[in-house]
One Martini backbone bead per residue (centre of mass of N, CA, C, O) as a GRO file, in nm:
protein
  156
    1UNK     BB    1  14.698  21.986  22.875
    2UNK     BB    2  14.937  21.982  23.143
    3UNK     BB    3  15.176  21.706  23.214
    4UNK     BB    4  15.358  21.950  23.311
    5UNK     BB    5  15.531  22.164  23.454
    6UNK     BB    6  15.514  22.503  23.525
    7UNK     BB    7  15.739  22.786  23.398
    8UNK     BB    8  15.850  23.072  23.562
    9UNK     BB    9  15.984  23.416  23.517
   10UNK     BB   10  16.126  23.693  23.642
   11UNK     BB   11  16.340  23.977  23.589
   12UNK     BB   12  16.575  23.795  23.771
   13UNK     BB   13  16.513  23.467  23.753
   14UNK     BB   14  16.285  23.383  23.907
   15UNK     BB   15  16.075  23.076  24.016
   16UNK     BB   16  15.757  22.955  23.897
   17UNK     BB   17  15.633  22.634  24.015
   18UNK     BB   18  15.377  22.425  23.846
   19UNK     BB   19  15.239  22.127  23.949
   20UNK     BB   20  15.066  21.946  23.758
   21UNK     BB   21  14.845  21.888  23.982
   22UNK     BB   22  14.766  22.149  24.046
   23UNK     BB   23  14.692  22.253  23.748
   24UNK     BB   24  14.467  22.078  23.683
   25UNK     BB   25  14.268  22.201  23.904
   26UNK     BB   26  14.260  22.464  23.785
   27UNK     BB   27  14.166  22.359  23.511
   28UNK     BB   28  13.877  22.299  23.593
   29UNK     BB   29  13.777  22.589  23.697
   30UNK     BB   30  13.708  22.687  23.431
   31UNK     BB   31  13.505  22.928  23.231
   32UNK     BB   32  13.313  22.746  22.968
   33UNK     BB   33  13.047  22.852  23.081
   34UNK     BB   34  12.771  23.074  23.163
   35UNK     BB   35  12.724  22.922  23.462
   36UNK     BB   36  13.036  22.972  23.556
   37UNK     BB   37  13.184  23.043  23.804
   38UNK     BB   38  13.392  23.190  24.027
   39UNK     BB   39  13.703  23.100  24.129
   40UNK     BB   40  13.890  23.006  24.436
   41UNK     BB   41  14.218  23.020  24.603
   42UNK     BB   42  14.496  22.901  24.729
   43UNK     BB   43  14.842  22.853  24.749
   44UNK     BB   44  15.061  22.571  24.787
   45UNK     BB   45  15.394  22.575  24.924
   46UNK     BB   46  15.748  22.639  24.833
   47UNK     BB   47  16.061  22.802  24.931
   48UNK     BB   48  16.344  22.828  24.738
   49UNK     BB   49  16.466  23.097  24.809
   50UNK     BB   50  16.349  23.283  24.538
   51UNK     BB   51  16.187  23.012  24.469
   52UNK     BB   52  15.876  22.873  24.380
   53UNK     BB   53  15.638  22.599  24.472
   54UNK     BB   54  15.311  22.465  24.346
   55UNK     BB   55  15.166  22.181  24.525
   56UNK     BB   56  14.894  22.326  24.593
   57UNK     BB   57  14.513  22.356  24.638
   58UNK     BB   58  14.250  22.516  24.698
   59UNK     BB   59  13.867  22.511  24.689
   60UNK     BB   60  13.622  22.556  24.659
   61UNK     BB   61  13.328  22.630  24.874
   62UNK     BB   62  13.194  22.649  25.199
   63UNK     BB   63  13.148  23.018  25.211
   64UNK     BB   64  13.160  23.101  24.906
   65UNK     BB   65  13.159  23.359  24.691
   66UNK     BB   66  12.956  23.352  24.375
   67UNK     BB   67  12.981  23.440  24.026
   68UNK     BB   68  13.049  23.537  23.723
   69UNK     BB   69  13.220  23.827  23.834
   70UNK     BB   70  13.297  23.691  24.091
   71UNK     BB   71  13.491  23.639  24.440
   72UNK     BB   72  13.452  23.513  24.781
   73UNK     BB   73  13.704  23.380  24.992
   74UNK     BB   74  13.533  23.262  25.289
   75UNK     BB   75  13.641  22.985  25.353
   76UNK     BB   76  13.777  22.759  25.617
   77UNK     BB   77  13.947  22.553  25.411
   78UNK     BB   78  14.178  22.722  25.327
   79UNK     BB   79  14.325  22.755  25.613
   80UNK     BB   80  14.306  22.421  25.670
   81UNK     BB   81  14.485  22.365  25.428
   82UNK     BB   82  14.743  22.509  25.506
   83UNK     BB   83  14.772  22.366  25.769
   84UNK     BB   84  14.798  22.068  25.690
   85UNK     BB   85  15.064  22.134  25.499
   86UNK     BB   86  15.221  22.207  25.724
   87UNK     BB   87  15.209  21.962  25.916
   88UNK     BB   88  15.274  21.732  25.732
   89UNK     BB   89  15.572  21.909  25.632
   90UNK     BB   90  15.705  22.039  25.879
   91UNK     BB   91  15.708  22.338  25.719
   92UNK     BB   92  15.726  22.365  25.423
   93UNK     BB   93  15.442  22.410  25.370
   94UNK     BB   94  15.268  22.716  25.232
   95UNK     BB   95  15.170  22.991  25.182
   96UNK     BB   96  15.186  23.194  24.853
   97UNK     BB   97  14.900  23.241  24.736
   98UNK     BB   98  14.659  23.334  24.467
   99UNK     BB   99  14.366  23.242  24.306
  100UNK     BB  100  14.148  23.280  23.979
  101UNK     BB  101  13.905  23.331  23.792
  102UNK     BB  102  13.810  23.420  23.451
  103UNK     BB  103  13.569  23.495  23.178
  104UNK     BB  104  13.844  23.471  22.971
  105UNK     BB  105  14.101  23.364  22.761
  106UNK     BB  106  14.303  23.631  22.829
  107UNK     BB  107  14.401  23.706  23.124
  108UNK     BB  108  14.350  23.977  23.358
  109UNK     BB  109  14.360  24.236  23.594
  110UNK     BB  110  14.188  24.394  23.761
  111UNK     BB  111  14.136  24.679  23.989
  112UNK     BB  112  14.037  24.518  24.192
  113UNK     BB  113  14.254  24.338  24.217
  114UNK     BB  114  14.475  24.489  24.273
  115UNK     BB  115  14.370  24.659  24.523
  116UNK     BB  116  14.324  24.392  24.702
  117UNK     BB  117  14.625  24.275  24.701
  118UNK     BB  118  14.750  24.554  24.812
  119UNK     BB  119  14.577  24.541  25.057
  120UNK     BB  120  14.584  24.213  25.202
  121UNK     BB  121  14.867  24.147  25.082
  122UNK     BB  122  15.126  24.198  25.349
  123UNK     BB  123  15.358  24.021  25.313
  124UNK     BB  124  15.703  24.028  25.253
  125UNK     BB  125  15.663  23.801  25.091
  126UNK     BB  126  15.625  23.674  24.803
  127UNK     BB  127  15.323  23.672  24.597
  128UNK     BB  128  15.126  23.463  24.418
  129UNK     BB  129  14.918  23.510  24.096
  130UNK     BB  130  14.630  23.382  23.967
  131UNK     BB  131  14.461  23.361  23.637
  132UNK     BB  132  14.208  23.134  23.497
  133UNK     BB  133  14.143  23.095  23.184
  134UNK     BB  134  14.033  22.941  22.890
  135UNK     BB  135  14.337  22.949  22.780
  136UNK     BB  136  14.491  23.116  22.992
  137UNK     BB  137  14.742  23.238  23.201
  138UNK     BB  138  14.804  23.437  23.504
  139UNK     BB  139  15.132  23.578  23.630
  140UNK     BB  140  15.224  23.701  23.939
  141UNK     BB  141  15.402  23.921  24.155
  142UNK     BB  142  15.425  24.004  24.465
  143UNK     BB  143  15.594  24.291  24.605
  144UNK     BB  144  15.501  24.459  24.800
  145UNK     BB  145  15.349  24.707  24.607
  146UNK     BB  146  15.463  24.519  24.341
  147UNK     BB  147  15.330  24.403  24.027
  148UNK     BB  148  15.425  24.114  23.860
  149UNK     BB  149  15.455  23.988  23.535
  150UNK     BB  150  15.523  23.678  23.424
  151UNK     BB  151  15.716  23.416  23.217
  152UNK     BB  152  15.702  23.199  23.037
  153UNK     BB  153  15.948  22.888  23.059
  154UNK     BB  154  16.172  22.755  22.865
  155UNK     BB  155  16.349  22.498  22.748
  156UNK     BB  156  16.675  22.511  22.581
   0.00000   0.00000   0.00000
């Protein structure tokens, strides 16, 4: 379990930071047992130039449709979480992407994930995409119609 922030870097050197408190909540939703359904939510954070800091997440709740191998984030509470963060932060915090879990140790996007993201995420600003596996996390960035995986950035 990470007690520090996680930092990822894209091929242009732009950073995505997941604040430890947000990562702890993501970590909690891992599908460690056969009875654990996929979970999903939105990422709430701030944009600092080309860098993105993920400060909060929305979590599964009423209205979401969840099975072992799929999730449909339909609950209104996800948008309400974004709205609340936006107003409380006087417009600094906003929607920056999406997350969901996969029941595998080392996750990667499925064809359905890629198709859905390309179809539904139309904001011209970059969107961050997270898949939480049992042991690892996959982090990607969607810009335009391209989705690229990010690499874990370590301090040197």
